[in-house]
Coordinates of C-alpha atoms in Angstrom, one line a residue:
X297 CA 57.5 32.1 38.3
X298 CA 60.3 32.6 35.7
X299 CA 59.5 34.2 32.4
X300 CA 58.5 31.0 30.0
X301 CA 57.9 33.3 26.7
X302 CA 60.3 35.6 24.8
X303 CA 58.8 38.2 22.4
X304 CA 59.7 40.1 19.2
X305 CA 59.3 43.7 19.4
X306 CA 59.3 44.3 15.8
X307 CA 56.7 47.3 14.5
X308 CA 53.5 45.5 13.3
X309 CA 50.8 46.9 11.5
X310 CA 48.5 48.9 13.8
X311 CA 45.6 46.6 12.9
X312 CA 44.7 43.4 10.8
X313 CA 41.4 43.5 9.3
X314 CA 38.8 41.2 10.9
X315 CA 37.7 38.1 8.8
X316 CA 35.5 39.2 5.9
X317 CA 31.9 37.7 6.1
X318 CA 31.5 34.3 4.5
X319 CA 35.3 33.5 4.5
X320 CA 35.9 29.9 5.6
X321 CA 32.2 29.2 5.1
X322 CA 32.1 31.2 8.7
X323 CA 29.1 33.9 8.6
X324 CA 31.2 36.8 10.2
X325 CA 33.6 38.0 12.6
X326 CA 34.6 35.3 15.0
X327 CA 33.6 36.4 18.6
X328 CA 34.8 34.6 21.7
X329 CA 33.0 35.5 24.9
X330 CA 34.0 34.2 28.2
X331 CA 32.1 34.3 31.2
X332 CA 33.8 34.5 34.8
X333 CA 34.1 31.7 37.1
X334 CA 37.5 31.0 38.6
X335 CA 38.5 27.4 38.3
X336 CA 35.6 26.9 36.1
X337 CA 37.7 28.8 33.5
X338 CA 39.7 25.6 32.5
X339 CA 36.3 24.9 30.2
X340 CA 37.3 28.1 28.3
X341 CA 40.8 26.5 27.5
X342 CA 39.4 23.2 26.2
X343 CA 37.1 25.5 23.8
X344 CA 39.8 27.6 22.5
X345 CA 42.1 24.4 21.8
X346 CA 39.2 22.9 19.9
X347 CA 38.9 26.2 18.0
X348 CA 42.5 26.7 17.4
X349 CA 42.8 22.9 16.2
X350 CA 39.9 23.7 13.7
X351 CA 41.8 26.9 12.1
X352 CA 39.3 29.3 13.7
X353 CA 40.7 32.1 15.6
X354 CA 38.8 34.5 17.0
X355 CA 38.9 38.3 15.4
X356 CA 37.5 39.6 19.2
X357 CA 37.5 38.2 22.5
X358 CA 35.3 39.5 25.2
X359 CA 35.7 38.5 28.7
X360 CA 34.9 39.1 32.3
X361 CA 37.1 38.1 35.6
X362 CA 38.9 34.7 34.4
X363 CA 37.2 35.0 31.0
X364 CA 39.3 38.3 31.0
X365 CA 42.3 36.6 32.2
X366 CA 42.2 33.9 29.1
X367 CA 41.0 36.5 27.0
X368 CA 44.3 38.4 27.5
X369 CA 46.4 35.1 27.1
X370 CA 44.7 34.6 23.6
X371 CA 45.0 37.9 22.3
X372 CA 48.0 39.0 23.9
X373 CA 49.7 36.5 21.8
X374 CA 50.4 35.5 18.2
X375 CA 48.0 32.4 17.3
X376 CA 51.4 30.2 17.2
X377 CA 51.8 30.9 21.0
X378 CA 48.4 31.0 22.3
X379 CA 47.7 27.5 23.5
X380 CA 51.5 27.7 25.2
X381 CA 50.7 30.8 27.2
X382 CA 47.1 28.9 28.2
X383 CA 48.3 25.8 29.4
X384 CA 51.3 27.5 31.0
X385 CA 49.1 29.5 32.8
X386 CA 46.3 26.7 34.1
X387 CA 49.4 24.7 34.8
X388 CA 50.5 27.0 37.2
X389 CA 47.1 27.5 38.5
X390 CA 46.5 23.9 39.7
X391 CA 46.8 22.9 43.3
X392 CA 47.5 19.1 44.2
X393 CA 44.8 17.4 45.7
X394 CA 45.8 16.6 49.4
X395 CA 45.7 12.7 50.9
X396 CA 42.3 11.2 51.6
X397 CA 40.5 13.3 54.5
X398 CA 37.7 12.4 56.6
X399 CA 36.0 14.8 54.0
X400 CA 35.6 12.1 51.8
X401 CA 33.6 10.0 54.0
X402 CA 30.8 12.6 53.8
X403 CA 30.7 13.3 50.0
X404 CA 32.8 16.3 50.0
X405 CA 35.8 14.8 48.1
X406 CA 37.2 18.3 46.7
X407 CA 36.6 20.3 50.2
X408 CA 40.1 19.7 51.8
X409 CA 41.9 21.0 48.7
X410 CA 39.4 23.7 48.2
X411 CA 40.1 24.6 51.8
X412 CA 43.9 24.4 51.4
X413 CA 43.4 27.3 48.4
X414 CA 41.5 29.3 50.7
X415 CA 43.7 29.1 53.5
X416 CA 47.2 29.4 51.4
X417 CA 45.9 30.9 48.2
X418 CA 47.8 30.0 44.9
X419 CA 51.0 31.1 44.6
X420 CA 51.1 32.6 41.1
X421 CA 47.8 33.9 41.5
X422 CA 46.9 35.1 44.9
X423 CA 48.3 35.1 48.5
X424 CA 46.9 35.7 51.8
X425 CA 46.5 39.3 52.8
X426 CA 48.4 39.7 55.9
X427 CA 46.8 43.3 56.4
X428 CA 43.2 41.5 56.5
X429 CA 44.3 40.0 59.9
X430 CA 43.8 43.7 61.5
X431 CA 40.0 42.7 61.4
X432 CA 37.2 43.3 58.8
X433 CA 36.3 46.9 60.2
X434 CA 40.2 47.8 59.6
X435 CA 40.4 50.8 57.5
X436 CA 42.9 49.4 54.7
X437 CA 41.9 51.2 51.6
X438 CA 40.0 49.9 48.7
X439 CA 42.5 48.3 47.3
X440 CA 44.1 46.9 50.0
X441 CA 40.5 45.7 52.0
X442 CA 40.5 42.3 51.1
X443 CA 41.4 38.7 52.1
X444 CA 44.4 38.2 49.7
X445 CA 46.6 40.0 47.3
X446 CA 46.9 39.5 43.4
X447 CA 50.3 40.7 43.2
X448 CA 51.2 37.2 41.9
X449 CA 49.0 37.5 39.3
X450 CA 50.3 40.8 37.7
X451 CA 53.6 38.9 37.5
X452 CA 52.3 35.7 36.0
X453 CA 50.4 38.0 33.4
X454 CA 53.2 40.2 32.5
X455 CA 55.6 36.9 31.8
X456 CA 52.3 35.3 29.5
X457 CA 50.9 38.3 27.8
X458 CA 52.5 40.6 25.6
X459 CA 50.7 43.7 26.0
X460 CA 52.4 45.5 23.3
X461 CA 50.9 43.2 20.9
X462 CA 47.6 43.0 22.7
X463 CA 47.5 46.7 22.0
X464 CA 48.1 46.4 18.1
X465 CA 44.3 44.9 18.3
X466 CA 45.2 42.1 15.6
X467 CA 42.8 40.0 18.0
X468 CA 40.4 43.0 19.9
X469 CA 40.0 42.3 23.2
X470 CA 37.1 43.8 25.8
X471 CA 37.2 43.2 29.4
X472 CA 34.4 44.3 31.9
X473 CA 34.8 45.8 35.2
X474 CA 32.5 47.8 37.3
X475 CA 33.2 51.0 39.1
X476 CA 33.2 50.9 43.0
X477 CA 32.2 54.5 43.2
X478 CA 29.4 54.8 40.4
X479 CA 28.5 51.1 40.2
X480 CA 28.4 51.7 36.3
X481 CA 29.7 49.0 34.4
X482 CA 32.5 49.6 31.7
X483 CA 33.9 47.9 29.1
X484 CA 37.5 48.3 28.3
X485 CA 38.2 47.9 24.7
X486 CA 41.6 47.7 22.6
X487 CA 39.7 49.0 19.8
X488 CA 39.3 52.6 22.0
X489 CA 42.3 52.7 24.1
X490 CA 45.6 51.1 25.1
X491 CA 45.0 48.1 27.6
X492 CA 47.3 47.0 30.4
X493 CA 47.4 44.5 33.0
X494 CA 45.7 46.6 35.3
X495 CA 42.7 46.6 33.1
X496 CA 43.0 42.6 32.9
X497 CA 43.2 42.3 37.0
X498 CA 40.3 44.9 37.8
X499 CA 38.0 42.5 35.7
X500 CA 39.0 40.1 37.8
X501 CA 39.3 41.8 41.2
X502 CA 36.2 39.7 42.9
X503 CA 35.5 41.4 46.2
X504 CA 35.8 41.0 49.3
X505 CA 38.5 38.2 48.3
X506 CA 40.4 40.6 45.8
X507 CA 40.8 44.4 46.5
X508 CA 39.7 47.0 43.8
X509 CA 42.2 47.9 41.1
X510 CA 42.5 51.9 39.9
X511 CA 42.5 52.9 36.6
X512 CA 43.2 56.6 35.8
X513 CA 42.5 57.2 39.3
X514 CA 38.9 55.2 39.7
X515 CA 38.8 52.0 41.6
X516 CA 37.3 49.0 39.7
X517 CA 36.3 45.4 40.5
X518 CA 35.3 42.3 38.8
X519 CA 32.6 43.2 35.9
X520 CA 30.7 39.7 37.0
X521 CA 29.3 41.3 40.3
X522 CA 27.3 43.5 37.6
X523 CA 27.0 41.4 34.9
X524 CA 29.0 38.0 34.6
X525 CA 28.0 37.2 30.8
X526 CA 29.6 39.9 28.8
X527 CA 27.8 39.2 25.7
X528 CA 25.9 42.7 25.3
X529 CA 29.2 44.0 24.6
X530 CA 29.1 42.8 21.1
X531 CA 25.5 42.6 20.8
X532 CA 25.6 46.4 21.4
X533 CA 28.8 46.8 19.0
X534 CA 28.6 49.6 16.8
X535 CA 29.0 49.5 13.7
X536 CA 27.2 46.6 13.6
X537 CA 28.5 43.0 11.8
X538 CA 27.6 39.8 10.6
X539 CA 29.4 37.6 13.4
X540 CA 29.6 34.1 14.8
X541 CA 29.6 34.4 18.7
X542 CA 31.1 31.6 20.5
X543 CA 29.4 32.4 24.1
X544 CA 31.3 29.9 26.6
X545 CA 29.2 29.7 29.6
X546 CA 30.5 28.2 33.0
X547 CA 27.6 28.5 35.2
X548 CA 24.1 26.9 35.3
X549 CA 20.8 29.3 34.8
X550 CA 18.9 26.1 35.1
X551 CA 19.1 23.6 37.8
X552 CA 17.5 21.2 40.0
X553 CA 15.9 22.1 43.2
X554 CA 18.0 22.1 45.9
X555 CA 17.1 19.8 49.0
X556 CA 20.0 21.0 51.5
X557 CA 21.7 24.2 52.8
X558 CA 24.8 22.9 51.1
X559 CA 22.9 22.4 47.9
X560 CA 21.1 25.8 48.2
X561 CA 24.6 27.5 48.2
X562 CA 25.4 26.0 44.9
X563 CA 22.4 26.8 43.2
X564 CA 22.7 30.4 44.6
X565 CA 25.9 31.0 43.0
X566 CA 24.9 29.5 39.7
X567 CA 21.9 31.9 39.3
X568 CA 24.0 34.6 40.6
X569 CA 26.9 34.1 38.2
X570 CA 25.0 32.8 34.8
X571 CA 23.3 36.2 35.1
X572 CA 21.8 37.9 32.4
X573 CA 22.9 36.2 29.3
X574 CA 19.0 34.8 28.4
X575 CA 17.6 38.3 29.0
X576 CA 20.2 39.8 27.0
X577 CA 19.8 37.9 23.9
X578 CA 15.9 38.2 24.3
X579 CA 16.2 41.7 24.1
X580 CA 18.5 41.7 21.2
X581 CA 16.5 39.3 19.2
X582 CA 13.6 41.7 19.5
X583 CA 15.7 44.7 18.3
X584 CA 17.4 43.1 15.9
X585 CA 14.2 42.2 14.4
X586 CA 12.8 45.4 14.4
X587 CA 16.0 46.6 12.6
X588 CA 15.4 43.9 9.8
X589 CA 11.8 45.1 9.6
X590 CA 12.8 48.8 8.9
X591 CA 15.1 47.5 6.3
X592 CA 12.2 45.6 4.7
X593 CA 10.0 48.5 5.0
X594 CA 12.4 51.0 3.5
X595 CA 12.5 48.7 0.6
X596 CA 8.8 49.3 0.0
X597 CA 9.2 52.9 -0.2
X598 CA 9.1 54.4 -4.2
X599 CA 12.5 55.1 -5.2
X600 CA 11.7 58.7 -5.7
X601 CA 11.5 59.0 -1.9
X602 CA 14.1 57.3 -0.7
X603 CA 16.4 60.2 -1.0
X604 CA 14.6 62.4 1.0
X605 CA 16.6 63.2 4.4
X606 CA 13.9 62.3 6.7
X607 CA 13.2 58.8 5.1
X608 CA 17.0 58.4 4.8
X609 CA 17.6 59.5 9.0
X610 CA 14.4 56.7 9.8
X611 CA 16.2 54.1 7.4
X612 CA 19.4 54.4 9.4
X613 CA 17.5 52.5 12.3
X614 CA 17.3 49.3 10.4
X615 CA 20.5 47.0 9.1
X616 CA 20.5 43.6 8.0
X617 CA 23.3 42.3 10.0
X618 CA 23.1 38.4 11.1
X619 CA 24.6 37.2 14.8
X620 CA 24.8 33.8 15.3
X621 CA 25.3 32.8 18.9
X622 CA 26.8 29.1 19.7
X623 CA 26.2 28.5 22.9
X624 CA 28.7 26.3 25.0
X625 CA 27.9 25.4 28.6
X626 CA 30.3 23.8 30.8
X627 CA 28.8 20.3 32.2
X628 CA 28.4 19.5 35.9
X629 CA 31.5 17.6 36.9
X630 CA 30.9 14.9 39.5
X631 CA 31.1 15.8 43.0
X632 CA 31.2 19.4 42.6
X633 CA 29.6 21.9 44.9
X634 CA 29.2 25.9 45.6
X635 CA 33.2 25.8 46.1
X636 CA 33.8 24.5 42.4
X637 CA 34.9 27.9 41.2
X638 CA 38.0 27.2 43.2
X639 CA 38.7 23.9 42.3
X640 CA 42.0 24.2 41.0
X641 CA 42.7 20.3 41.2
X642 CA 44.7 18.8 38.6
X643 CA 41.5 16.3 38.4
X644 CA 38.9 19.4 38.3
X645 CA 41.0 21.3 35.8
X646 CA 41.5 18.4 33.3
X647 CA 37.8 17.3 33.8
X648 CA 36.5 20.8 32.6
X649 CA 39.2 21.4 30.0
X650 CA 38.2 18.1 28.4
X651 CA 34.6 19.0 28.3
X652 CA 35.4 22.6 26.9
X653 CA 37.1 20.6 24.0
X654 CA 34.5 17.8 23.4
X655 CA 31.6 20.4 23.2
X656 CA 32.9 22.5 21.2
X657 CA 34.3 20.0 18.8
X658 CA 30.9 18.9 18.5
X659 CA 29.6 22.4 17.6
X660 CA 31.9 22.8 14.9
X661 CA 31.4 19.6 13.7
X662 CA 27.3 20.7 13.5
X663 CA 28.4 23.6 12.0
X664 CA 24.4 24.9 12.7
X665 CA 24.9 28.3 11.0
X666 CA 25.6 26.8 7.7
X667 CA 21.7 25.7 7.7
X668 CA 19.8 27.1 5.3
X669 CA 16.0 27.9 6.0
X670 CA 16.8 30.8 8.6
X671 CA 14.0 33.6 8.5
X672 CA 15.6 36.7 7.0
X673 CA 13.6 39.0 9.5
X674 CA 15.6 37.6 12.6
X675 CA 18.8 39.1 13.4
X676 CA 20.2 36.9 16.0
X677 CA 20.0 33.3 15.8
X678 CA 20.6 30.7 18.8
X679 CA 22.2 27.5 18.5
X680 CA 22.5 25.0 21.8

């Protein structure tokens, strides 16, 4: 894949201040949270497109797996180049659907194209790892013990992401990966350290398809096998700030009761990768409510006691920040099944992109975060 973008390497300020609370009618910093989901990440392209056209650029992008890749394409480019980078990436990800096949007779229309992806990979993303032909018990090392090589992705990201620009943290980026040895989730953050292509690839190293990526000598896999919805990264962030969080989900936590083994496989995958979003938010709603309660209680303490060191220490557990969470959930596409995350057909990519664009435009037009009447004790407010 040839380099399609040219970058200026002129010195830039270390960090651009994030959008202050209330600017442009938005209730704080804008955070974009992107799940992992392979081809389902095309929905995220549409979501960002709608935000971009509305003049809403994220101050912070958080992603796992394909969400981390999309996050790097956003944060690793200035606003005027982001759509070009995203569109170029997704154009190179598409695999044309083959001619009609017997799969169509059984209602398995995308299966032929998806099987082609399994056998041949995607040239600018991943290709078959010939070492895997030695068998599943062959000792290949954690970085090569996989069915595919992601060396093409390294080159693709190198042409589309300006990692020098990324590390200037004009738009903060956080990506999640899990340590293969300790099993601990780690969030790599441009506010705290310099990130490169390895950090993005580690976040998308889903086993056993892709091999682990080493960072500082430690092997890491796709953060989605631990928690595929990295919203806790913003809800646990310190110092806390008022935020408008666009939480983009591509898997469905709820769904109909499956009736066949084929449907069971799809439902199992949805549940596994929708993961802990609801529980994270429920826990944070409780915690933020308690913080607001502490703040209100502190106001009731006589002024003469408020400077007492012990009182000040306890009051420090309180805060008045508000987190608005705007949920965007990718709709089901006709004919999709448990292989939908490798549906890189042009039709599949386009359908999901259009859905993300339409859903996000509706959310922006509704602007539910502007409504009055919110309970001042509530710290996390959800919008669906």
